[in-house]
PDB file of C-alpha atoms in Angstrom:
ATOM      1  CA  ILE A1061    -199.635 107.510 -36.790  1.00 97.00           C
ATOM      2  CA  SER A1062    -195.954 107.597 -35.814  1.00 97.00           C
ATOM      3  CA  ILE A1063    -194.314 104.423 -34.518  1.00 98.00           C
ATOM      4  CA  ALA A1064    -190.737 104.195 -33.249  1.00 96.00           C
ATOM      5  CA  VAL A1065    -189.086 100.788 -33.610  1.00 95.00           C
ATOM      6  CA  ASN A1066    -185.891  99.446 -32.078  1.00 93.00           C
ATOM      7  CA  MET A1067    -184.874  96.771 -34.583  1.00 94.00           C
ATOM      8  CA  TYR A1068    -182.934  94.914 -31.876  1.00 93.00           C
ATOM      9  CA  ASN A1069    -186.315  94.496 -30.180  1.00 93.00           C
ATOM     10  CA  PHE A1070    -188.511  94.531 -33.288  1.00 96.00           C
ATOM     11  CA  GLN A1071    -190.591  91.637 -31.955  1.00 96.00           C
ATOM     12  CA  TRP A1072    -192.560  93.963 -29.690  1.00 96.00           C
ATOM     13  CA  THR A1073    -193.682  95.951 -32.736  1.00 97.00           C
ATOM     14  CA  PHE A1074    -194.161  92.952 -35.013  1.00 98.00           C
ATOM     15  CA  PRO A1075    -197.997  93.077 -34.990  1.00 98.00           C
ATOM     16  CA  GLU A1076    -197.793  96.672 -36.211  1.00 98.00           C
ATOM     17  CA  ILE A1077    -195.239  95.683 -38.858  1.00 98.00           C
ATOM     18  CA  VAL A1078    -197.645  92.975 -40.043  1.00 98.00           C
ATOM     19  CA  ALA A1079    -200.595  95.380 -39.959  1.00 98.00           C
ATOM     20  CA  ASP A1080    -198.707  97.787 -42.200  1.00 98.00           C
ATOM     21  CA  GLU A1081    -197.569  95.003 -44.570  1.00 97.00           C
ATOM     22  CA  LEU A1082    -201.157  93.772 -44.923  1.00 98.00           C
ATOM     23  CA  GLY A1083    -202.602  97.251 -45.478  1.00 98.00           C
ATOM     24  CA  LEU A1084    -204.688  97.059 -42.302  1.00 98.00           C
ATOM     25  CA  PHE A1085    -203.690 100.543 -41.149  1.00 98.00           C
ATOM     26  CA  ALA A1086    -204.608 101.929 -44.562  1.00 98.00           C
ATOM     27  CA  GLU A1087    -208.022 100.265 -44.237  1.00 98.00           C
ATOM     28  CA  GLN A1088    -208.478 102.294 -41.060  1.00 98.00           C
ATOM     29  CA  GLY A1089    -207.456 105.510 -42.803  1.00 98.00           C
ATOM     30  CA  LEU A1090    -204.046 105.629 -41.112  1.00 98.00           C
ATOM     31  CA  GLU A1091    -200.667 106.257 -42.688  1.00 97.00           C
ATOM     32  CA  VAL A1092    -197.733 104.943 -40.671  1.00 97.00           C
ATOM     33  CA  ARG A1093    -194.566 106.985 -40.193  1.00 97.00           C
ATOM     34  CA  TRP A1094    -191.835 104.605 -39.014  1.00 97.00           C
ATOM     35  CA  LEU A1095    -188.868 105.899 -37.032  1.00 97.00           C
ATOM     36  CA  ASP A1096    -185.839 103.628 -36.543  1.00 95.00           C
ATOM     37  CA  VAL A1097    -184.508 104.195 -33.013  1.00 94.00           C
ATOM     38  CA  THR A1098    -182.157 101.191 -32.878  1.00 91.00           C
ATOM     39  CA  PRO A1099    -179.491 102.187 -30.304  1.00 83.00           C
ATOM     40  CA  SER A1100    -175.783 102.093 -31.042  1.00 78.00           C
ATOM     41  CA  GLY A1101    -174.925 101.195 -27.430  1.00 69.00           C
ATOM     42  CA  LEU A1102    -176.419 100.923 -23.958  1.00 64.00           C
ATOM     43  CA  THR A1103    -179.402 103.276 -23.860  1.00 70.00           C
ATOM     44  CA  ASP A1104    -181.605 104.656 -21.100  1.00 76.00           C
ATOM     45  CA  LYS A1105    -184.895 103.383 -22.542  1.00 78.00           C
ATOM     46  CA  ALA A1106    -186.982 105.419 -20.087  1.00 79.00           C
ATOM     47  CA  ALA A1107    -185.414 108.681 -21.243  1.00 87.00           C
ATOM     48  CA  LEU A1108    -185.435 107.629 -24.910  1.00 89.00           C
ATOM     49  CA  TYR A1109    -189.104 106.705 -25.202  1.00 92.00           C
ATOM     50  CA  THR A1110    -190.350 109.497 -22.966  1.00 93.00           C
ATOM     51  CA  GLU A1111    -188.524 112.036 -25.131  1.00 95.00           C
ATOM     52  CA  LEU A1112    -189.846 110.431 -28.335  1.00 95.00           C
ATOM     53  CA  LEU A1113    -193.383 110.685 -26.968  1.00 96.00           C
ATOM     54  CA  LYS A1114    -192.913 114.268 -25.769  1.00 96.00           C
ATOM     55  CA  SER A1115    -191.526 115.378 -29.134  1.00 96.00           C
ATOM     56  CA  LYS A1116    -194.311 113.527 -30.998  1.00 96.00           C
ATOM     57  CA  LYS A1117    -191.784 111.478 -32.930  1.00 96.00           C
ATOM     58  CA  THR A1118    -193.800 108.474 -31.800  1.00 97.00           C
ATOM     59  CA  ASP A1119    -197.433 108.206 -30.755  1.00 98.00           C
ATOM     60  CA  VAL A1120    -197.094 104.877 -28.940  1.00 97.00           C
ATOM     61  CA  TYR A1121    -194.492 102.699 -27.315  1.00 96.00           C
ATOM     62  CA  HIS A1122    -194.551  99.235 -25.718  1.00 94.00           C
ATOM     63  CA  ALA A1123    -192.929  97.988 -22.531  1.00 94.00           C
ATOM     64  CA  GLY A1124    -193.601  95.773 -19.549  1.00 94.00           C
ATOM     65  CA  GLU A1125    -196.252  97.088 -17.169  1.00 96.00           C
ATOM     66  CA  TRP A1126    -193.774  97.752 -14.330  1.00 95.00           C
ATOM     67  CA  VAL A1127    -191.568  99.805 -16.640  1.00 94.00           C
ATOM     68  CA  CYS A1128    -194.445 101.824 -18.044  1.00 96.00           C
ATOM     69  CA  ILE A1129    -195.754 102.688 -14.582  1.00 97.00           C
ATOM     70  CA  LEU A1130    -192.397 104.198 -13.619  1.00 95.00           C
ATOM     71  CA  ARG A1131    -191.970 106.024 -16.915  1.00 95.00           C
ATOM     72  CA  VAL A1132    -195.460 107.532 -16.767  1.00 97.00           C
ATOM     73  CA  LEU A1133    -194.920 108.629 -13.178  1.00 96.00           C
ATOM     74  CA  GLY A1134    -191.828 110.405 -14.489  1.00 94.00           C
ATOM     75  CA  TRP A1135    -193.770 112.523 -16.998  1.00 95.00           C
ATOM     76  CA  GLU A1136    -197.312 113.683 -16.334  1.00 95.00           C
ATOM     77  CA  GLY A1137    -198.078 114.027 -20.068  1.00 97.00           C
ATOM     78  CA  ALA A1138    -198.185 110.249 -20.648  1.00 98.00           C
ATOM     79  CA  ARG A1139    -200.667 107.523 -19.754  1.00 98.00           C
ATOM     80  CA  ILE A1140    -200.955 103.740 -20.118  1.00 98.00           C
ATOM     81  CA  VAL A1141    -203.902 103.060 -22.414  1.00 98.00           C
ATOM     82  CA  SER A1142    -203.741  99.368 -23.234  1.00 98.00           C
ATOM     83  CA  LYS A1143    -202.499  95.932 -22.195  1.00 98.00           C
ATOM     84  CA  SER A1144    -201.807  92.595 -23.865  1.00 98.00           C
ATOM     85  CA  LYS A1145    -201.626  89.787 -21.313  1.00 97.00           C
ATOM     86  CA  PRO A1146    -199.308  86.779 -21.437  1.00 96.00           C
ATOM     87  CA  SER A1147    -200.626  83.280 -22.113  1.00 96.00           C
ATOM     88  CA  PRO A1148    -199.012  80.115 -23.515  1.00 94.00           C
ATOM     89  CA  GLY A1149    -197.200  80.928 -26.757  1.00 95.00           C
ATOM     90  CA  THR A1150    -197.407  84.712 -26.567  1.00 97.00           C
ATOM     91  CA  LEU A1151    -194.263  86.813 -26.928  1.00 96.00           C
ATOM     92  CA  ASN A1152    -194.404  88.089 -23.349  1.00 95.00           C
ATOM     93  CA  ALA A1153    -194.579  84.463 -22.150  1.00 94.00           C
ATOM     94  CA  THR A1154    -191.363  83.470 -23.986  1.00 93.00           C
ATOM     95  CA  PHE A1155    -189.128  85.093 -21.342  1.00 93.00           C
ATOM     96  CA  SER A1156    -186.973  82.393 -19.777  1.00 95.00           C
ATOM     97  CA  LEU A1157    -183.583  81.857 -18.181  1.00 97.00           C
ATOM     98  CA  TRP A1158    -181.021  79.910 -20.187  1.00 98.00           C
ATOM     99  CA  VAL A1159    -177.670  78.384 -19.237  1.00 98.00           C
ATOM    100  CA  ARG A1160    -174.967  76.776 -21.344  1.00 97.00           C
ATOM    101  CA  GLY A1161    -175.483  73.083 -21.997  1.00 96.00           C
ATOM    102  CA  ASP A1162    -172.220  72.165 -20.269  1.00 95.00           C
ATOM    103  CA  SER A1163    -172.759  74.434 -17.252  1.00 95.00           C
ATOM    104  CA  GLY A1164    -173.983  71.760 -14.859  1.00 94.00           C
ATOM    105  CA  TYR A1165    -176.874  73.980 -13.731  1.00 96.00           C
ATOM    106  CA  SER A1166    -180.228  72.213 -13.708  1.00 93.00           C
ATOM    107  CA  SER A1167    -182.529  74.414 -11.637  1.00 94.00           C
ATOM    108  CA  PRO A1168    -183.072  78.115 -10.914  1.00 96.00           C
ATOM    109  CA  ALA A1169    -181.795  77.609  -7.350  1.00 96.00           C
ATOM    110  CA  ASP A1170    -178.377  76.736  -8.816  1.00 97.00           C
ATOM    111  CA  LEU A1171    -178.116  80.335 -10.012  1.00 97.00           C
ATOM    112  CA  LYS A1172    -178.019  81.829  -6.523  1.00 97.00           C
ATOM    113  CA  ASN A1173    -175.333  84.559  -6.551  1.00 97.00           C
ATOM    114  CA  LYS A1174    -174.434  83.667 -10.150  1.00 97.00           C
ATOM    115  CA  PRO A1175    -174.334  86.456 -12.780  1.00 98.00           C
ATOM    116  CA  ILE A1176    -177.512  86.567 -14.880  1.00 97.00           C
ATOM    117  CA  ALA A1177    -177.705  88.835 -17.941  1.00 97.00           C
ATOM    118  CA  ILE A1178    -180.686  91.193 -18.097  1.00 95.00           C
ATOM    119  CA  GLU A1179    -181.379  94.716 -19.355  1.00 90.00           C
ATOM    120  CA  MET A1180    -181.975  97.199 -16.555  1.00 86.00           C
ATOM    121  CA  GLY A1181    -185.203  99.155 -16.575  1.00 79.00           C
ATOM    122  CA  THR A1182    -186.952  96.815 -18.999  1.00 84.00           C
ATOM    123  CA  GLY A1183    -189.233  93.803 -18.847  1.00 85.00           C
ATOM    124  CA  SER A1184    -186.293  91.388 -18.661  1.00 87.00           C
ATOM    125  CA  TYR A1185    -185.248  92.881 -15.316  1.00 90.00           C
ATOM    126  CA  TYR A1186    -188.657  92.795 -13.635  1.00 90.00           C
ATOM    127  CA  THR A1187    -189.654  89.454 -15.138  1.00 92.00           C
ATOM    128  CA  THR A1188    -186.426  87.813 -13.971  1.00 94.00           C
ATOM    129  CA  LEU A1189    -186.670  89.356 -10.515  1.00 91.00           C
ATOM    130  CA  GLN A1190    -190.257  88.184 -10.103  1.00 90.00           C
ATOM    131  CA  ASP A1191    -189.564  84.684 -11.440  1.00 93.00           C
ATOM    132  CA  LEU A1192    -186.541  84.177  -9.172  1.00 95.00           C
ATOM    133  CA  GLU A1193    -188.477  85.195  -6.046  1.00 91.00           C
ATOM    134  CA  ARG A1194    -189.774  81.629  -5.877  1.00 92.00           C
ATOM    135  CA  PHE A1195    -186.260  80.182  -5.657  1.00 95.00           C
ATOM    136  CA  MET A1196    -184.022  82.599  -3.762  1.00 95.00           C
ATOM    137  CA  PRO A1197    -183.985  85.799  -1.693  1.00 93.00           C
ATOM    138  CA  LYS A1198    -184.012  88.932  -3.813  1.00 89.00           C
ATOM    139  CA  ASP A1199    -180.490  89.883  -2.742  1.00 91.00           C
ATOM    140  CA  SER A1200    -179.203  86.521  -4.009  1.00 95.00           C
ATOM    141  CA  ALA A1201    -180.290  87.296  -7.576  1.00 94.00           C
ATOM    142  CA  LYS A1202    -177.131  88.684  -9.180  1.00 96.00           C
ATOM    143  CA  LEU A1203    -178.577  90.523 -12.167  1.00 96.00           C
ATOM    144  CA  VAL A1204    -175.999  91.971 -14.555  1.00 95.00           C
ATOM    145  CA  ALA A1205    -176.902  94.779 -16.960  1.00 93.00           C
ATOM    146  CA  VAL A1206    -175.940  93.643 -20.458  1.00 94.00           C
ATOM    147  CA  GLY A1207    -178.543  95.168 -22.771  1.00 87.00           C
ATOM    148  CA  GLU A1208    -180.475  93.987 -25.803  1.00 91.00           C
ATOM    149  CA  PRO A1209    -181.607  90.333 -25.999  1.00 92.00           C
ATOM    150  CA  HIS A1210    -179.097  89.247 -28.675  1.00 95.00           C
ATOM    151  CA  LYS A1211    -176.272  90.703 -26.582  1.00 95.00           C
ATOM    152  CA  ARG A1212    -177.468  88.747 -23.561  1.00 96.00           C
ATOM    153  CA  LEU A1213    -177.318  85.546 -25.606  1.00 97.00           C
ATOM    154  CA  LEU A1214    -173.793  86.392 -26.726  1.00 96.00           C
ATOM    155  CA  ALA A1215    -172.709  87.137 -23.151  1.00 97.00           C
ATOM    156  CA  LEU A1216    -173.961  83.681 -22.181  1.00 97.00           C
ATOM    157  CA  LEU A1217    -172.215  81.884 -25.039  1.00 97.00           C
ATOM    158  CA  ASN A1218    -168.989  83.804 -24.333  1.00 97.00           C
ATOM    159  CA  LYS A1219    -169.114  82.733 -20.651  1.00 97.00           C
ATOM    160  CA  GLU A1220    -169.335  86.319 -19.450  1.00 97.00           C
ATOM    161  CA  VAL A1221    -172.402  85.341 -17.383  1.00 98.00           C
ATOM    162  CA  GLU A1222    -173.769  82.033 -16.124  1.00 98.00           C
ATOM    163  CA  ALA A1223    -177.353  82.596 -17.313  1.00 98.00           C
ATOM    164  CA  ALA A1224    -179.286  84.999 -19.496  1.00 97.00           C
ATOM    165  CA  SER A1225    -182.851  86.240 -19.662  1.00 96.00           C
ATOM    166  CA  LEU A1226    -183.945  85.591 -23.242  1.00 96.00           C
ATOM    167  CA  LEU A1227    -187.121  85.778 -25.296  1.00 95.00           C
ATOM    168  CA  SER A1228    -188.162  85.085 -28.869  1.00 96.00           C
ATOM    169  CA  PRO A1229    -186.382  84.846 -31.301  1.00 97.00           C
ATOM    170  CA  TRP A1230    -183.207  84.393 -29.221  1.00 97.00           C
ATOM    171  CA  VAL A1231    -184.621  81.443 -27.292  1.00 96.00           C
ATOM    172  CA  ASP A1232    -184.675  79.644 -30.653  1.00 97.00           C
ATOM    173  CA  PHE A1233    -180.989  80.465 -31.174  1.00 97.00           C
ATOM    174  CA  ALA A1234    -180.126  79.449 -27.608  1.00 97.00           C
ATOM    175  CA  GLU A1235    -181.774  76.081 -28.187  1.00 96.00           C
ATOM    176  CA  ALA A1236    -179.887  75.666 -31.469  1.00 97.00           C
ATOM    177  CA  ALA A1237    -176.630  76.406 -29.592  1.00 96.00           C
ATOM    178  CA  SER A1238    -177.374  73.515 -27.173  1.00 97.00           C
ATOM    179  CA  SER A1239    -178.148  75.861 -24.309  1.00 97.00           C
ATOM    180  CA  VAL A1240    -180.666  74.731 -21.700  1.00 97.00           C
ATOM    181  CA  GLU A1241    -183.743  76.476 -20.354  1.00 97.00           C
ATOM    182  CA  VAL A1242    -183.778  76.285 -16.548  1.00 97.00           C
ATOM    183  CA  LEU A1243    -186.675  78.629 -15.801  1.00 96.00           C
ATOM    184  CA  LYS A1244    -189.709  79.427 -17.921  1.00 94.00           C
ATOM    185  CA  THR A1245    -191.470  82.580 -16.838  1.00 93.00           C
ATOM    186  CA  LYS A1246    -194.708  82.482 -14.872  1.00 91.00           C
ATOM    187  CA  ARG A1247    -195.162  86.142 -15.669  1.00 90.00           C
ATOM    188  CA  SER A1248    -198.735  87.384 -15.441  1.00 91.00           C
ATOM    189  CA  ASN A1249    -198.051  91.086 -15.938  1.00 93.00           C
ATOM    190  CA  PRO A1250    -199.043  92.387 -19.351  1.00 97.00           C
ATOM    191  CA  THR A1251    -197.103  94.248 -21.955  1.00 97.00           C
ATOM    192  CA  THR A1252    -198.571  97.737 -22.036  1.00 98.00           C
ATOM    193  CA  ILE A1253    -198.735 100.657 -24.437  1.00 98.00           C
ATOM    194  CA  VAL A1254    -198.057 104.254 -23.421  1.00 98.00           C
ATOM    195  CA  VAL A1255    -199.475 107.254 -25.294  1.00 98.00           C
ATOM    196  CA  ARG A1256    -199.700 110.980 -24.698  1.00 98.00           C
ATOM    197  CA  LYS A1257    -202.658 111.629 -22.436  1.00 95.00           C
ATOM    198  CA  ASP A1258    -204.105 114.220 -24.847  1.00 94.00           C
ATOM    199  CA  ASP A1259    -203.757 112.104 -28.017  1.00 95.00           C
ATOM    200  CA  ASP A1260    -206.728 111.652 -30.344  1.00 96.00           C
ATOM    201  CA  PRO A1261    -208.785 108.671 -29.075  1.00 97.00           C
ATOM    202  CA  ASP A1262    -210.259 108.045 -32.532  1.00 97.00           C
ATOM    203  CA  LYS A1263    -206.780 107.702 -34.030  1.00 97.00           C
ATOM    204  CA  LEU A1264    -205.854 105.309 -31.249  1.00 98.00           C
ATOM    205  CA  ARG A1265    -209.069 103.329 -31.777  1.00 98.00           C
ATOM    206  CA  ARG A1266    -208.192 102.827 -35.443  1.00 98.00           C
ATOM    207  CA  PHE A1267    -204.601 101.940 -34.513  1.00 98.00           C
ATOM    208  CA  PHE A1268    -205.724  99.199 -32.135  1.00 98.00           C
ATOM    209  CA  THR A1269    -208.391  97.916 -34.542  1.00 98.00           C
ATOM    210  CA  ALA A1270    -205.744  97.399 -37.233  1.00 98.00           C
ATOM    211  CA  THR A1271    -203.172  95.943 -34.842  1.00 98.00           C
ATOM    212  CA  ASN A1272    -205.654  93.475 -33.332  1.00 98.00           C
ATOM    213  CA  ALA A1273    -206.688  92.397 -36.837  1.00 98.00           C
ATOM    214  CA  ALA A1274    -203.013  91.672 -37.573  1.00 98.00           C
ATOM    215  CA  ILE A1275    -202.785  89.679 -34.349  1.00 98.00           C
ATOM    216  CA  ASP A1276    -205.734  87.557 -35.478  1.00 98.00           C
ATOM    217  CA  ARG A1277    -203.951  86.795 -38.768  1.00 98.00           C
ATOM    218  CA  MET A1278    -200.683  85.954 -37.018  1.00 98.00           C
ATOM    219  CA  ASN A1279    -202.288  83.728 -34.410  1.00 98.00           C
ATOM    220  CA  LYS A1280    -204.303  81.828 -37.010  1.00 98.00           C
ATOM    221  CA  LYS A1281    -201.427  81.126 -39.418  1.00 97.00           C
ATOM    222  CA  PRO A1282    -198.097  81.968 -37.743  1.00 97.00           C
ATOM    223  CA  ASP A1283    -196.020  80.050 -40.275  1.00 96.00           C
ATOM    224  CA  GLU A1284    -197.121  82.466 -42.991  1.00 97.00           C
ATOM    225  CA  PHE A1285    -195.198  85.198 -41.170  1.00 98.00           C
ATOM    226  CA  ARG A1286    -192.020  83.245 -40.387  1.00 97.00           C
ATOM    227  CA  GLU A1287    -190.037  84.712 -43.290  1.00 97.00           C
ATOM    228  CA  LEU A1288    -191.004  88.269 -42.399  1.00 97.00           C
ATOM    229  CA  TYR A1289    -190.129  87.590 -38.747  1.00 97.00           C
ATOM    230  CA  PHE A1290    -186.727  86.151 -39.631  1.00 97.00           C
ATOM    231  CA  GLU A1291    -186.068  89.018 -42.030  1.00 96.00           C
ATOM    232  CA  LYS A1292    -186.308  91.371 -39.046  1.00 96.00           C
ATOM    233  CA  VAL A1293    -184.037  89.106 -36.957  1.00 96.00           C
ATOM    234  CA  GLU A1294    -181.255  89.549 -39.515  1.00 95.00           C
ATOM    235  CA  ARG A1295    -180.480  93.143 -38.417  1.00 92.00           C
ATOM    236  CA  ALA A1296    -179.175  91.922 -35.057  1.00 94.00           C
ATOM    237  CA  LEU A1297    -177.929  88.587 -36.393  1.00 95.00           C
ATOM    238  CA  SER A1298    -175.645  90.347 -38.883  1.00 94.00           C
ATOM    239  CA  GLU A1299    -173.766  91.901 -35.950  1.00 92.00           C
ATOM    240  CA  MET A1300    -173.257  88.591 -34.161  1.00 95.00           C
ATOM    241  CA  PRO A1301    -170.083  86.469 -34.475  1.00 96.00           C
ATOM    242  CA  ALA A1302    -169.882  83.604 -36.964  1.00 96.00           C
ATOM    243  CA  LYS A1303    -170.663  80.967 -34.323  1.00 95.00           C
ATOM    244  CA  VAL A1304    -174.127  82.511 -33.922  1.00 96.00           C
ATOM    245  CA  ARG A1305    -174.709  83.511 -37.547  1.00 96.00           C
ATOM    246  CA  LYS A1306    -174.121  79.935 -38.682  1.00 97.00           C
ATOM    247  CA  LEU A1307    -177.164  78.869 -36.655  1.00 97.00           C
ATOM    248  CA  GLY A1308    -179.357  81.132 -38.787  1.00 97.00           C
ATOM    249  CA  PRO A1309    -180.285  78.771 -41.654  1.00 97.00           C
ATOM    250  CA  GLY A1310    -181.464  76.055 -39.268  1.00 97.00           C
ATOM    251  CA  VAL A1311    -183.399  78.463 -37.044  1.00 97.00           C
ATOM    252  CA  ARG A1312    -184.971  80.068 -40.104  1.00 96.00           C
ATOM    253  CA  LYS A1313    -186.751  76.794 -40.938  1.00 95.00           C
ATOM    254  CA  THR A1314    -188.221  76.221 -37.505  1.00 95.00           C
ATOM    255  CA  LEU A1315    -188.507  79.699 -35.966  1.00 96.00           C
ATOM    256  CA  ARG A1316    -191.644  80.017 -33.864  1.00 94.00           C
ATOM    257  CA  VAL A1317    -193.561  83.226 -34.526  1.00 97.00           C
ATOM    258  CA  PRO A1318    -194.996  84.214 -31.141  1.00 97.00           C
ATOM    259  CA  LYS A1319    -198.697  84.705 -30.593  1.00 97.00           C
ATOM    260  CA  TRP A1320    -200.266  87.808 -29.112  1.00 98.00           C
ATOM    261  CA  ASN A1321    -203.377  88.453 -27.082  1.00 98.00           C
ATOM    262  CA  HIS A1322    -205.536  91.361 -28.222  1.00 98.00           C
ATOM    263  CA  TRP A1323    -204.781  94.841 -26.999  1.00 98.00           C
ATOM    264  CA  VAL A1324    -207.543  95.785 -24.555  1.00 98.00           C
ATOM    265  CA  ALA A1325    -208.139  98.636 -22.131  1.00 98.00           C
ATOM    266  CA  TYR A1326    -205.688  99.046 -19.261  1.00 98.00           C
ATOM    267  CA  GLU A1327    -207.657  99.497 -16.035  1.00 97.00           C
ATOM    268  CA  LYS A1328    -207.350 100.848 -12.509  1.00 97.00           C
ATOM    269  CA  ARG A1329    -207.270  97.357 -10.998  1.00 97.00           C
ATOM    270  CA  ASP A1330    -204.283  96.455 -13.220  1.00 97.00           C
ATOM    271  CA  PHE A1331    -202.351  99.394 -11.836  1.00 98.00           C
ATOM    272  CA  ASP A1332    -203.391  98.810  -8.225  1.00 97.00           C
ATOM    273  CA  GLU A1333    -202.236  95.181  -8.195  1.00 96.00           C
ATOM    274  CA  THR A1334    -198.867  95.786  -9.858  1.00 96.00           C
ATOM    275  CA  TYR A1335    -198.106  99.023  -8.038  1.00 97.00           C
ATOM    276  CA  GLY A1336    -198.786  97.243  -4.747  1.00 95.00           C
ATOM    277  CA  TRP A1337    -196.175  94.579  -5.545  1.00 92.00           C
ATOM    278  CA  MET A1338    -193.684  97.227  -6.646  1.00 93.00           C
ATOM    279  CA  LEU A1339    -194.136  99.113  -3.374  1.00 95.00           C
ATOM    280  CA  GLU A1340    -193.696  95.935  -1.320  1.00 92.00           C
ATOM    281  CA  SER A1341    -190.528  95.154  -3.265  1.00 89.00           C
ATOM    282  CA  GLY A1342    -189.098  98.657  -2.954  1.00 92.00           C
ATOM    283  CA  LEU A1343    -189.251  99.185  -6.719  1.00 91.00           C
ATOM    284  CA  ALA A1344    -191.535 102.242  -6.928  1.00 95.00           C
ATOM    285  CA  PRO A1345    -192.035 105.539  -5.086  1.00 96.00           C
ATOM    286  CA  SER A1346    -195.012 105.641  -2.734  1.00 96.00           C
ATOM    287  CA  GLY A1347    -197.972 108.001  -2.729  1.00 96.00           C
ATOM    288  CA  HIS A1348    -199.227 107.626  -6.292  1.00 97.00           C
ATOM    289  CA  THR A1349    -202.655 106.670  -7.662  1.00 97.00           C
ATOM    290  CA  SER A1350    -204.109 105.147 -10.808  1.00 97.00           C
ATOM    291  CA  LYS A1351    -205.311 108.573 -12.018  1.00 97.00           C
ATOM    292  CA  GLU A1352    -201.688 109.498 -12.638  1.00 98.00           C
ATOM    293  CA  VAL A1353    -201.066 106.426 -14.798  1.00 98.00           C
ATOM    294  CA  VAL A1354    -204.244 105.007 -16.370  1.00 98.00           C
ATOM    295  CA  ALA A1355    -205.622 106.761 -19.471  1.00 97.00           C
ATOM    296  CA  ALA A1356    -208.969 108.461 -18.902  1.00 96.00           C
ATOM    297  CA  ASN A1357    -210.228 107.894 -22.461  1.00 92.00           C
ATOM    298  CA  THR A1358    -210.068 104.078 -22.745  1.00 95.00           C
ATOM    299  CA  LYS A1359    -213.834 103.836 -23.390  1.00 94.00           C
ATOM    300  CA  ALA A1360    -213.462 106.099 -26.413  1.00 95.00           C
ATOM    301  CA  VAL A1361    -210.594 103.922 -27.656  1.00 97.00           C
ATOM    302  CA  PHE A1362    -211.973 100.447 -26.940  1.00 96.00           C
ATOM    303  CA  GLY A1363    -215.741 101.019 -26.588  1.00 86.00           C
TER     304      GLY A1363
END
């Protein structure tokens, strides 16, 4: 099975990295072909991952549900097959808004019309937009496209923005830099996985069996995987200025390895609920149905 990984966002692929390290894919008769797609600058993720899937350079990719719906609607050869829902401690529940410790901001409402770093067309954009709905009109959320999570942290520390949407492991660095969390996500939308609609369901079944087994190991003893997690952080950390790099040794000792919920079948009702909100918010084209987005072979993959 081919897996593309952006090392600036390795955390989304960490269960697969662990599964490969532990030989769990091999136990399922799968050999992993890893492709490093770490971008050198701002990248259109929709175009990147759709092209990787089309060209069969990757068999799967992860993104927030909103993002995947739009990407799949943009290419009829793809489908969403699986979801992993947020819950306390999971990676997709670590999204939060951070401000500098000396900023004087103490609540999300203080950020009305203030620049907030996000990455357009990714989970950070939709999560931030949805979270801020409770505190301000949508047109008062001044979301600024910065890019990858570590770059959003740097933009915050350099006072280029007043807040930043961060997630693990950069929330750990933000805390170490005396930044303050002013809004923890209440996100309920899952992270989803997109595949080609004609891909082999048996291969996918074995992929998810191995990945879920890795998730069980990680959730049971997260500290055992801290070193491997931090090792992957170092790719982005090495490109950060000294004021951030110097935080590394302290963070390394306490870094929280996020949990994951099992990958399970993505269903029609998942699509209907999220697509409805996207239509109401003017974030998706109208006239589409779940048949265009939800994989038809989920029973063969998940039983």
